[in-house]
XYZ file of C-alpha atoms in Angstrom:
767
model
C 0.000 0.000 0.000
C 1.341 3.405 -0.954
C 1.596 5.994 1.821
C -0.017 9.308 0.833
C 2.417 12.121 0.028
C 1.081 14.347 2.814
C 1.591 11.539 5.329
C 5.144 10.949 4.115
C 5.884 14.620 4.553
C 4.501 14.491 8.094
C 6.800 11.645 9.175
C 9.932 13.830 9.547
C 7.932 16.406 11.497
C 6.628 13.693 13.813
C 10.139 12.325 14.309
C 11.445 15.811 15.103
C 8.578 16.403 17.517
C 9.284 13.157 19.387
C 12.988 13.995 19.594
C 12.201 17.447 20.963
C 9.699 15.984 23.416
C 12.266 13.531 24.761
C 14.815 16.342 25.017
C 12.350 18.476 26.955
C 11.544 15.641 29.349
C 15.241 14.968 29.928
C 15.874 18.683 30.526
C 13.035 18.958 33.047
C 13.646 15.750 35.001
C 16.271 17.448 37.237
C 13.570 19.924 38.331
C 11.675 17.152 40.095
C 11.987 17.312 43.855
C 13.087 14.345 45.927
C 10.992 12.100 48.094
C 11.649 13.128 51.716
C 13.634 10.498 53.594
C 12.055 9.148 56.784
C 13.445 9.499 60.290
C 14.684 5.894 59.979
C 17.078 6.824 57.147
C 20.754 5.847 57.659
C 22.711 8.170 59.934
C 24.959 9.183 57.054
C 22.008 10.462 55.020
C 20.123 13.714 55.325
C 16.561 13.085 56.478
C 13.879 15.705 55.885
C 11.692 13.969 58.469
C 14.334 14.450 61.160
C 14.809 18.089 60.139
C 11.102 18.962 59.938
C 10.498 17.393 63.360
C 12.544 20.236 64.871
C 10.404 22.994 63.385
C 7.931 22.929 66.272
C 10.730 24.520 68.309
C 11.903 26.865 65.536
C 8.984 28.119 63.455
C 5.729 27.635 65.302
C 5.121 31.352 65.892
C 6.621 34.600 64.571
C 10.050 35.176 66.128
C 11.552 38.443 64.895
C 14.898 39.640 66.177
C 14.819 40.632 69.829
C 11.481 38.992 70.616
C 10.776 36.599 73.477
C 9.849 33.937 70.917
C 13.229 34.320 69.273
C 14.944 33.936 72.635
C 13.199 30.564 72.949
C 14.422 29.551 69.484
C 17.926 30.652 70.386
C 17.909 28.557 73.549
C 16.698 25.520 71.606
C 19.351 25.864 68.888
C 22.159 26.250 71.395
C 20.914 23.162 73.220
C 20.738 21.082 70.029
C 24.250 22.080 68.999
C 25.534 21.098 72.426
C 23.825 17.699 72.100
C 25.938 17.190 68.969
C 29.088 17.767 70.995
C 29.695 21.278 69.689
C 30.493 24.410 71.654
C 28.138 27.085 70.396
C 28.632 30.692 71.347
C 26.192 33.573 71.164
C 27.775 36.628 69.573
C 25.842 39.751 70.556
C 26.633 43.137 69.093
C 25.144 46.261 67.567
C 25.310 46.122 63.788
C 24.571 48.874 61.251
C 23.502 48.400 57.652
C 24.672 50.641 54.825
C 25.238 54.037 56.422
C 24.900 55.865 53.072
C 21.195 55.088 52.696
C 18.329 55.216 55.198
C 20.308 53.199 57.695
C 19.148 50.297 59.813
C 20.873 49.516 63.089
C 20.030 46.659 65.388
C 20.964 44.565 68.371
C 21.691 41.072 67.048
C 22.734 37.776 68.595
C 24.301 35.309 66.169
C 24.810 31.644 67.079
C 28.167 30.229 66.001
C 29.749 26.790 66.329
C 32.644 24.955 64.669
C 33.112 21.378 63.497
C 36.934 21.218 63.325
C 38.662 19.837 60.249
C 41.669 17.495 60.187
C 44.041 19.816 58.366
C 42.112 22.925 57.364
C 43.066 25.065 54.401
C 40.098 27.316 55.112
C 36.543 27.013 56.319
C 33.042 26.383 55.064
C 30.535 28.752 56.638
C 27.100 27.102 56.675
C 24.562 29.913 57.070
C 20.830 30.372 57.647
C 19.047 33.133 59.542
C 17.007 32.195 62.590
C 14.873 35.327 62.831
C 11.529 35.627 61.062
C 9.646 38.674 59.878
C 7.383 40.076 62.622
C 4.179 38.777 61.029
C 5.148 35.229 59.964
C 6.201 31.995 61.686
C 8.924 31.653 59.050
C 8.732 27.914 58.388
C 10.000 28.352 54.847
C 11.942 31.547 55.443
C 14.131 30.471 57.065
C 13.190 27.951 59.735
C 13.365 25.035 57.312
C 16.991 25.799 56.571
C 17.907 26.305 60.219
C 16.482 22.846 60.885
C 18.297 21.502 57.817
C 21.612 22.804 59.157
C 21.038 21.007 62.456
C 20.484 17.790 60.495
C 23.559 18.443 58.321
C 25.641 19.025 61.448
C 24.408 15.699 62.836
C 25.375 13.913 59.591
C 28.824 15.512 59.562
C 29.469 14.612 63.188
C 28.398 11.017 62.522
C 30.732 10.656 59.538
C 34.452 10.875 58.868
C 36.139 14.137 59.787
C 36.521 16.512 56.856
C 39.762 18.212 55.925
C 38.428 21.749 56.406
C 36.581 23.396 59.271
C 32.821 23.632 58.956
C 31.414 26.579 60.874
C 27.703 26.826 61.576
C 26.304 30.338 61.680
C 22.700 31.113 62.529
C 22.424 34.815 61.791
C 20.059 37.217 63.515
C 18.327 40.287 62.113
C 18.527 39.207 58.470
C 15.012 40.413 57.774
C 15.794 43.959 58.935
C 18.827 44.489 56.720
C 21.264 41.547 56.948
C 22.292 42.818 60.365
C 23.546 39.501 61.725
C 25.909 38.856 58.834
C 27.116 42.455 59.005
C 27.775 42.017 62.697
C 29.665 38.766 62.091
C 31.864 40.306 59.401
C 32.458 43.377 61.550
C 33.542 41.233 64.491
C 36.065 39.414 62.288
C 37.458 42.580 60.710
C 40.578 42.536 62.882
C 41.176 38.763 62.813
C 43.292 36.573 60.561
C 40.115 35.532 58.723
C 39.734 39.041 57.299
C 43.260 38.844 55.882
C 42.396 35.815 53.726
C 38.683 36.094 52.961
C 38.832 33.871 49.854
C 39.613 30.896 52.095
C 36.111 31.170 53.509
C 33.368 29.631 51.380
C 29.818 30.429 52.456
C 26.951 28.015 51.825
C 23.877 30.177 52.368
C 20.402 28.639 52.519
C 17.251 30.661 51.795
C 13.525 30.008 51.482
C 11.685 32.290 49.046
C 8.490 30.266 49.414
C 7.343 26.962 50.867
C 8.023 24.446 48.097
C 9.737 23.744 44.788
C 13.109 22.478 43.601
C 16.255 23.905 45.119
C 18.260 26.183 42.883
C 21.808 27.419 43.313
C 20.986 30.899 42.087
C 24.110 32.878 42.956
C 27.823 32.121 43.047
C 30.080 34.655 44.732
C 33.711 34.352 43.729
C 35.350 31.674 41.624
C 36.442 28.060 41.722
C 33.205 26.632 43.109
C 31.727 24.780 40.133
C 32.825 21.405 41.539
C 30.825 22.135 44.677
C 27.824 23.077 42.540
C 28.071 19.755 40.698
C 28.355 17.879 43.988
C 25.254 19.631 45.315
C 23.016 18.231 42.603
C 21.014 21.475 42.624
C 19.832 23.135 39.447
C 22.204 25.990 38.640
C 22.788 28.604 35.979
C 25.199 31.506 35.784
C 22.363 33.390 34.057
C 20.446 33.664 37.345
C 23.584 34.820 39.134
C 24.207 37.475 36.482
C 20.623 38.734 36.803
C 20.599 38.576 40.610
C 23.796 40.610 40.881
C 22.031 43.456 39.079
C 18.845 43.393 41.149
C 18.318 45.229 44.457
C 17.641 41.954 46.290
C 20.030 40.853 49.023
C 20.718 37.849 51.225
C 23.347 37.224 53.877
C 25.699 36.121 51.086
C 25.671 39.728 49.838
C 27.504 40.829 52.975
C 30.012 37.986 52.858
C 30.652 38.667 49.170
C 31.317 42.335 49.923
C 33.831 41.189 52.547
C 35.711 39.202 49.881
C 34.475 35.726 50.792
C 33.326 33.200 48.221
C 30.004 31.439 48.422
C 26.968 29.655 47.035
C 23.353 30.747 47.502
C 20.683 28.022 47.544
C 16.917 28.593 47.655
C 13.541 27.092 46.855
C 11.031 29.553 45.411
C 7.627 27.971 44.787
C 4.700 28.818 47.047
C 5.767 32.455 47.163
C 2.173 33.516 47.905
C 2.874 32.392 51.496
C 6.240 34.189 51.691
C 6.476 36.663 54.592
C 2.872 36.026 55.633
C 1.248 34.388 58.616
C 0.723 31.319 56.426
C 4.428 30.577 56.022
C 3.744 27.741 58.409
C 4.941 24.220 59.094
C 1.775 22.698 57.642
C 2.379 24.412 54.291
C 6.069 23.569 54.048
C 6.877 20.841 51.524
C 9.201 18.334 53.186
C 10.458 17.341 49.731
C 11.963 20.819 49.316
C 13.647 20.451 52.709
C 15.098 17.152 51.473
C 16.349 18.797 48.279
C 17.927 21.631 50.247
C 19.584 19.310 52.733
C 20.996 17.071 50.012
C 22.259 20.069 48.032
C 23.928 21.837 50.956
C 25.388 18.611 52.360
C 26.772 17.642 48.947
C 28.416 21.041 48.546
C 29.835 21.007 52.088
C 31.312 17.527 51.666
C 33.006 18.493 48.411
C 34.328 21.751 49.833
C 35.360 19.953 52.999
C 37.978 17.976 51.092
C 39.175 20.773 48.808
C 42.205 23.023 49.156
C 40.359 26.261 49.843
C 43.524 28.312 49.510
C 43.238 27.758 45.753
C 40.523 29.215 43.548
C 39.931 28.714 39.862
C 38.913 31.153 37.144
C 35.511 32.742 36.767
C 33.164 30.362 34.987
C 30.044 30.084 32.911
C 27.980 27.176 34.207
C 24.570 25.627 33.671
C 22.632 22.485 34.436
C 22.141 20.080 31.543
C 20.424 16.705 31.816
C 21.243 16.291 35.494
C 24.848 17.440 35.446
C 26.534 20.847 35.448
C 28.508 22.043 32.437
C 31.122 24.719 33.023
C 33.894 26.464 31.144
C 36.004 29.616 31.683
C 33.951 32.788 31.565
C 36.448 34.468 29.236
C 35.242 32.158 26.470
C 31.812 33.810 26.459
C 32.749 36.607 24.064
C 34.877 34.555 21.603
C 32.143 31.921 21.369
C 29.456 34.561 20.876
C 31.488 36.299 18.168
C 32.028 32.940 16.471
C 28.268 32.431 16.436
C 27.687 35.904 15.005
C 30.318 35.462 12.281
C 28.821 32.089 11.407
C 25.564 33.734 10.315
C 26.919 35.430 7.144
C 29.023 32.337 6.435
C 25.893 30.186 6.519
C 24.044 32.593 4.231
C 26.949 32.479 1.768
C 27.243 28.702 1.993
C 23.505 28.123 1.643
C 22.855 30.592 -1.145
C 23.540 28.007 -3.833
C 21.765 25.282 -1.869
C 18.310 26.759 -1.523
C 18.782 29.240 1.335
C 17.638 32.775 0.568
C 19.576 35.568 2.298
C 16.702 37.897 1.432
C 14.176 35.585 3.083
C 16.383 35.151 6.157
C 16.863 38.909 6.376
C 13.127 39.494 6.107
C 12.535 37.074 8.986
C 15.328 38.616 11.069
C 14.054 42.161 10.585
C 10.505 41.317 11.651
C 11.189 38.765 14.386
C 11.780 41.440 17.094
C 8.099 42.317 16.736
C 7.249 38.953 18.295
C 9.558 39.658 21.242
C 7.917 43.040 21.711
C 4.555 41.322 21.454
C 5.559 38.754 24.077
C 6.551 41.535 26.460
C 3.305 43.358 25.675
C 1.249 40.254 26.478
C 2.981 40.002 29.848
C 2.791 43.691 30.721
C -0.733 44.284 29.431
C -1.936 41.040 30.944
C -0.587 41.975 34.350
C -2.074 45.472 34.114
C -5.480 44.056 33.224
C -5.334 41.390 35.922
C -4.271 43.852 38.610
C -7.176 46.126 37.674
C -9.669 43.272 37.645
C -8.233 41.729 40.795
C -6.742 44.346 43.162
C -5.867 41.472 45.495
C -3.326 40.325 42.892
C -1.746 43.780 42.918
C -1.593 43.712 46.714
C 0.378 40.461 46.565
C 2.650 41.943 43.852
C 1.900 39.020 41.575
C 2.676 36.246 44.061
C -0.549 34.364 43.397
C -1.558 30.859 44.414
C -2.269 29.581 40.894
C 0.440 31.094 38.718
C 0.353 28.192 36.266
C -3.069 28.956 34.800
C -2.059 32.525 33.971
C 1.224 31.336 32.491
C -0.694 28.904 30.267
C -3.067 31.649 29.158
C -0.187 33.939 28.265
C 1.635 31.107 26.483
C -1.391 30.341 24.283
C -1.722 33.992 23.281
C 2.000 34.070 22.558
C 1.630 30.986 20.361
C -1.036 32.735 18.288
C 1.252 35.730 17.839
C 4.159 33.540 16.738
C 2.095 31.489 14.294
C 0.681 34.673 12.767
C 4.203 35.989 12.272
C 5.404 32.659 10.852
C 2.530 32.476 8.373
C 3.290 36.012 7.218
C 7.031 35.299 6.930
C 6.389 32.114 4.925
C 4.947 34.137 2.073
C 8.430 35.060 0.885
C 10.725 32.794 2.900
C 11.281 29.077 3.323
C 11.224 27.394 6.743
C 15.029 27.262 6.738
C 15.220 30.958 5.829
C 13.070 31.777 8.844
C 15.101 29.596 11.198
C 18.312 31.188 9.922
C 16.860 34.633 10.633
C 15.849 33.653 14.170
C 19.253 32.089 14.844
C 20.806 35.347 13.702
C 19.001 36.992 16.615
C 20.302 34.327 18.972
C 23.819 35.143 17.774
C 23.325 38.887 18.250
C 21.861 38.392 21.725
C 24.809 36.143 22.548
C 27.249 38.963 21.794
C 25.198 41.523 23.722
C 25.038 39.218 26.748
C 28.726 38.332 26.490
C 29.498 42.029 26.901
C 26.808 43.066 29.380
C 25.730 39.824 31.075
C 28.462 37.217 30.476
C 26.901 34.586 32.717
C 23.801 34.485 30.526
C 25.466 34.433 27.103
C 25.410 30.622 26.910
C 21.594 30.665 26.604
C 21.974 32.206 23.147
C 25.490 31.176 22.101
C 25.039 27.411 22.046
C 21.626 27.422 20.342
C 23.127 29.699 17.681
C 26.307 27.650 17.170
C 24.598 24.259 17.167
C 21.582 25.472 15.200
C 23.705 27.055 12.491
C 25.784 23.876 12.252
C 22.618 21.779 11.862
C 21.426 24.069 9.087
C 24.779 23.825 7.308
C 24.733 20.016 7.445
C 21.125 19.955 6.265
C 21.863 22.231 3.327
C 24.880 20.134 2.381
C 23.308 16.687 2.494
C 19.616 17.126 1.591
C 17.822 18.149 -1.569
C 15.741 21.299 -1.612
C 12.522 19.267 -1.886
C 13.372 16.857 0.946
C 10.791 16.750 3.770
C 13.710 16.308 6.187
C 15.035 19.702 5.136
C 11.744 21.315 6.106
C 11.879 20.071 9.696
C 15.608 20.562 10.147
C 14.719 23.945 11.560
C 12.865 22.254 14.381
C 15.890 20.080 15.113
C 17.901 23.264 15.645
C 15.625 23.798 18.644
C 17.194 20.902 20.571
C 19.740 23.090 22.415
C 17.075 25.759 22.944
C 14.747 23.241 24.574
C 17.566 21.785 26.672
C 18.902 25.145 27.880
C 16.085 27.698 27.758
C 13.028 25.656 28.797
C 14.270 24.937 32.371
C 15.226 28.594 32.821
C 11.748 29.735 31.740
C 10.094 27.402 34.255
C 12.451 28.457 37.051
C 11.918 32.149 36.332
C 8.128 31.919 36.615
C 7.873 31.382 40.395
C 10.933 33.522 41.053
C 9.513 36.577 39.251
C 5.801 36.004 39.770
C 2.867 37.253 37.748
C 3.875 40.916 37.851
C 7.097 40.185 35.927
C 5.790 37.405 33.694
C 6.847 39.411 30.629
C 10.468 38.274 31.089
C 9.835 34.500 30.876
C 7.368 35.113 28.021
C 10.110 36.802 25.977
C 12.402 33.821 26.572
C 9.519 31.516 25.681
C 9.096 33.395 22.389
C 12.721 32.695 21.519
C 12.213 29.058 22.424
C 9.007 28.617 20.422
C 10.185 30.511 17.341
C 12.597 27.751 16.333
C 9.861 25.136 16.754
C 7.470 26.657 14.241
C 8.700 24.618 11.289
C 6.975 21.658 12.952
C 3.834 23.137 11.408
C 5.119 22.176 7.956
C 3.527 21.496 5.631
C 1.317 24.373 6.683
C -2.394 23.595 6.920
C -4.746 25.417 4.601
C -5.195 29.112 5.235
C -8.708 28.512 6.530
C -7.688 25.666 8.830
C -4.751 27.630 10.218
C -6.932 30.689 10.822
C -9.530 28.614 12.634
C -6.805 26.996 14.745
C -5.331 30.371 15.643
C -8.716 31.772 16.602
C -9.463 28.717 18.726
C -6.092 29.022 20.455
C -6.619 32.742 21.069
C -10.040 32.054 22.566
C -8.545 29.303 24.723
C -5.772 31.617 25.931
C -8.057 34.536 26.666
C -10.614 32.192 28.193
C -8.007 30.674 30.473
C -7.122 34.140 31.746
C -10.709 35.353 32.076
C -12.123 32.199 33.646
C -9.054 31.794 35.826
C -9.401 35.364 37.058
C -13.093 34.914 37.778
C -12.790 31.546 39.507
C -9.507 32.054 41.352
C -10.899 32.040 44.873
C -9.447 31.650 48.326
C -9.579 29.136 51.139
C -7.998 28.506 54.511
C -5.131 26.759 52.719
C -4.805 29.509 50.106
C -5.869 32.711 51.890
C -6.537 36.114 50.395
C -4.101 38.887 51.352
C -5.655 41.960 52.969
C -4.037 45.046 54.428
C -4.962 47.278 57.342
C -2.633 49.136 59.654
C -3.190 51.590 62.499
C -1.427 54.934 62.974
C -1.573 56.978 66.177
C -0.021 60.452 66.185
C 0.433 60.808 69.914
C 1.156 64.554 69.899
C -2.294 65.327 68.519
C -4.209 62.175 69.441
C -5.154 61.677 65.789
C -5.621 58.054 64.724
C -5.847 56.738 61.163
C -6.456 53.421 59.458
C -4.059 52.875 56.529
C -3.843 50.185 53.871
C -1.716 49.122 50.907
C -4.933 47.833 49.319
C -8.233 49.467 48.418
C -11.850 49.550 49.503
C -12.688 46.334 47.643
C -10.942 44.279 50.314
C -13.294 42.147 52.394
C -13.575 43.002 56.099
C -11.078 45.885 55.993
C -12.345 47.907 53.015
C -15.056 49.599 55.077
C -12.378 51.216 57.259
C -10.939 53.121 54.275
C -13.376 55.795 53.034
C -10.713 58.482 52.609
C -8.955 59.360 49.361
C -5.610 57.566 48.947
C -2.822 59.806 50.216
C 0.875 59.953 50.995
C 1.986 59.870 54.615
C 5.718 60.566 54.374
C 5.389 63.840 56.295
C 3.037 62.681 59.056
C 4.575 59.205 59.315
C 8.000 59.308 57.654
C 8.494 55.587 58.268
C 5.822 54.946 55.611
C 7.993 56.730 53.023
C 6.221 57.868 49.857
C 3.645 55.083 49.575
C 0.138 56.080 48.526
C -2.164 54.488 51.094
C -5.906 54.087 51.385
C -7.016 55.489 54.731
C -9.818 56.346 57.092
C -10.380 57.974 60.468
C -9.856 55.654 63.441
C -10.609 55.815 67.132
C -7.614 56.859 69.235
C -6.276 54.123 71.489
C -4.376 54.758 74.750
C -1.065 53.413 73.449
C 2.426 53.875 74.834
C 4.467 56.238 72.682
C 8.214 56.618 72.153
C 9.951 58.537 74.934
C 13.188 60.451 75.359
C 15.527 60.686 78.331
C 18.978 61.982 79.243
C 18.749 64.835 76.756
C 21.803 67.092 76.557
C 23.347 69.452 74.056
C 26.694 71.168 73.503
C 27.826 73.567 70.795
C 31.258 74.466 69.403
C 32.277 76.263 66.186
C 28.700 76.308 64.960
C 28.289 72.551 65.364
C 25.723 71.371 67.869
C 26.046 67.928 69.431
C 22.764 66.492 70.680
C 22.698 63.490 72.989
C 19.466 61.672 73.723
C 18.217 58.277 74.825
C 15.162 57.147 72.889
C 12.923 54.462 74.325
C 10.379 52.497 72.321
C 7.141 51.011 73.635
C 7.660 47.539 75.054
C 5.925 45.787 72.141
C 7.781 47.615 69.341
C 9.902 45.507 67.003
C 11.457 48.567 65.346
C 11.792 52.252 66.015
C 12.511 54.831 63.312
C 14.079 58.204 64.092
C 13.704 61.043 61.572
C 15.454 64.393 61.885
C 13.967 67.548 60.394
C 16.306 68.975 57.766
C 14.369 72.098 56.809
C 16.556 74.291 59.048
C 19.251 71.795 60.005
C 22.070 69.920 58.322
C 22.921 66.565 59.871
C 26.683 66.040 59.815
C 26.866 62.554 61.305
C 25.590 60.466 64.192
C 26.285 57.476 66.385
C 23.597 55.054 67.514
C 24.578 52.698 70.311
C 28.164 53.287 69.201
C 27.504 52.537 65.518
C 28.574 55.400 63.259
C 26.159 56.786 60.660
C 26.907 59.352 57.992
C 25.087 62.643 57.639
C 23.553 64.218 54.578
C 20.134 63.500 53.087
C 18.942 59.910 53.407
C 15.407 60.353 52.138
C 14.711 61.855 48.702
C 11.930 64.249 49.655
C 10.024 65.842 52.503
C 11.114 67.762 55.571
C 12.417 64.663 57.355
C 15.491 64.189 55.208
C 17.708 62.192 57.575
C 16.692 59.004 59.322
C 17.607 55.622 60.685
C 15.686 52.628 62.008
C 16.634 50.490 64.966
C 15.580 46.840 64.971
C 14.918 44.983 68.204
C 15.310 48.056 70.438
C 16.305 47.155 74.004
C 13.924 47.979 76.844
C 16.341 50.502 78.316
C 16.381 52.477 75.054
C 19.029 53.448 72.536
C 21.636 56.168 72.976
C 21.832 58.541 70.026
C 24.381 61.299 69.371
C 23.695 63.656 66.451
C 26.011 66.404 65.192
C 24.142 69.133 63.350
C 24.348 72.664 62.019
C 21.314 74.915 62.219
C 19.361 77.268 64.389
C 16.769 76.430 66.966
C 15.751 73.085 68.432
C 16.289 69.977 66.293
C 12.954 68.328 65.363
C 12.896 64.549 65.784
C 9.927 62.494 64.655
C 10.041 59.005 66.134
C 7.871 56.146 64.860
C 7.565 52.832 66.673
C 6.146 49.772 64.910
C 4.506 46.809 66.626
C 2.693 43.720 65.377
C -1.074 43.637 65.796
C -3.895 46.163 65.849
C -4.974 47.807 69.128
C -7.850 46.588 71.246
C -10.872 48.796 71.731
C -10.785 50.527 68.343
C -13.031 48.147 66.402
C -10.221 46.391 64.571
C -11.481 43.555 62.352
C -10.920 39.865 62.937
C -9.731 38.076 59.804
C -11.607 35.039 58.538
C -9.853 31.713 58.019
C -9.472 32.399 54.293
C -7.780 35.776 54.851
C -4.227 36.713 55.761
C -2.347 39.923 56.352
C -0.452 40.905 53.204
C 3.191 40.016 52.849
C 5.647 41.912 55.051
C 6.977 44.581 54.745
C 3.658 46.357 54.471
C 1.404 48.196 56.883
C -0.805 45.107 57.172
C -1.509 43.991 60.718
C 0.839 46.533 62.292
C 0.506 49.545 64.577
C 2.570 52.721 64.135
C 2.856 55.213 66.989
C 4.311 58.611 66.080
C 5.723 61.198 68.443
C 7.545 64.415 67.636
C 10.208 66.001 69.858
C 12.113 69.269 69.611
C 15.538 68.954 71.166
């Protein structure tokens, strides 16, 4: 029986599709998370069950720095380390954050212990922070990793002694500005460790959610790719290159600034619970704890036997089919230039073999429109969703069901790409179009090699391999061969292997508000797959298919938006805070949300307004508000006020005391008639000059975990008349007796930092 011509022409496309499918599966298998090992697991293995069992003592209730709950956690951790035969010490000091911005100072108590090595060439610093934000129990961030370190320490003590020292560091005050790590580095500034910082390798463990695979998302320093491979975690130098340019920080930021090397591990799914009261033990995925423990333990064991006095060159690295590929970073630009130069060579080589430079150029010139369209789908989609669902805007895109919106956006993107491909096919062959798209990969490779070297591989290898596949296809197939038609899809193999995992990892990391970025990468990925449509269906059939796909995409977004409800397991974020201006007795409800919020919306009849003058601690946020009943709350106080003046410089000394329940206190100096030269807070030096961009309160600092006896402040200033100080204390909870709402089981205070569920007491002094 003779096979119909159309069927014969479909066979290569089917074969290419199956090959791409298998490649995609192989690329995504490493993103699966492990089964958690039971408490009966061998003593030499990390057991998530053993680690999670300790969370009742670590993350049952919120335990911000300086709180009584944190003191209980501290006592438990010290006791557990002693049970392992270690000698933990509590390092208490006052630590300042960056003094050139609105500074944060705090009293922190780090917990430090050492597992000695046999013949150390350096040390591995195993780090997690044991404070939570004031409004969350912190099971994911970062109680799970504190518990994991206890389990890792047990495994290390039960096994053979490593060559290098392993130091355990539970930092305090991370949530307020990396204060614990700053205090630790400051304490070591005069020791031999500071003289050889590269011999310290930090393994930092973070929780940016409650579930998901563990990713090694940042490498500080060089020579650590072997440790990354040993960890088994998904890794890419692209994420590190992006992270280094974002304003986000972890404890590793401080250690990196001090010259130490390090690896940053995190899981990022379930970000809707991040920094909320629902970051709880019951919502923590033990499989992610297992992944984190295995990754950190693998890295520590490899580093434990390495000569840490030696470090290799900077590297490009990425996960591929369960292993980690790496090569010197200096190769990024030569490889990218090779890819770019290969484009005109291919056009010259293929000109006599059926490739049209004009067709490829036409595709290359118009392809950026699809990337712009992908970004527009993401940006416009988020704008529309945030208008239709203000609760999504309140959560900044960290929604419970991100996948359905990603699918909706992907379907709309597919329609856009197919429309472009159909238009391009009028005057270009499938191979012409693929050559044009690969030309963009080559150009992006060069741009990244210059500006973002760690991410250049995402475009370099697809361009190099894809162009080589096209050259081989042009050389060994006839122009009418069905295999030539689908060769373009085969060029997508490296794109699927390299780009697809990055797209899926970016989604939970960036959330719905920044979905445009993964959609642009997805457009690059899908563009080289479009030749799988060959031979193209009839114009009518293709149009009907595109319309159906567009309806499905839009329907997914519309229906998903309408039906995306809340429950006790997946609560709705709401925001309501309370402000008391104690000098006037004026009380105000404030909110990051709007009047559509259930329960709290009725408290917010006023027009949204800025509060940076009345409550400088709220900065320039525009907040919904309403009049509230004044509560008899304790306000900040001053004591031991004194002042001296010499050569036009006035030195003001004052002790500022916060209410007993305050977790932070912010001090703002009026700069309308005064210039702040500098200050010291509990001995920590702060610079002068403006620290806030606008308003009359141009200089400020915050103090985390203020002691009951108060903080001693010395300010040097120029100016006439008394110095105005506006002090704002912040405490968790809303006052009694003012009609504050009680949240239902399917509601939660919005993610910290926000005004949600907090009370701000303002008092102004003239000193």
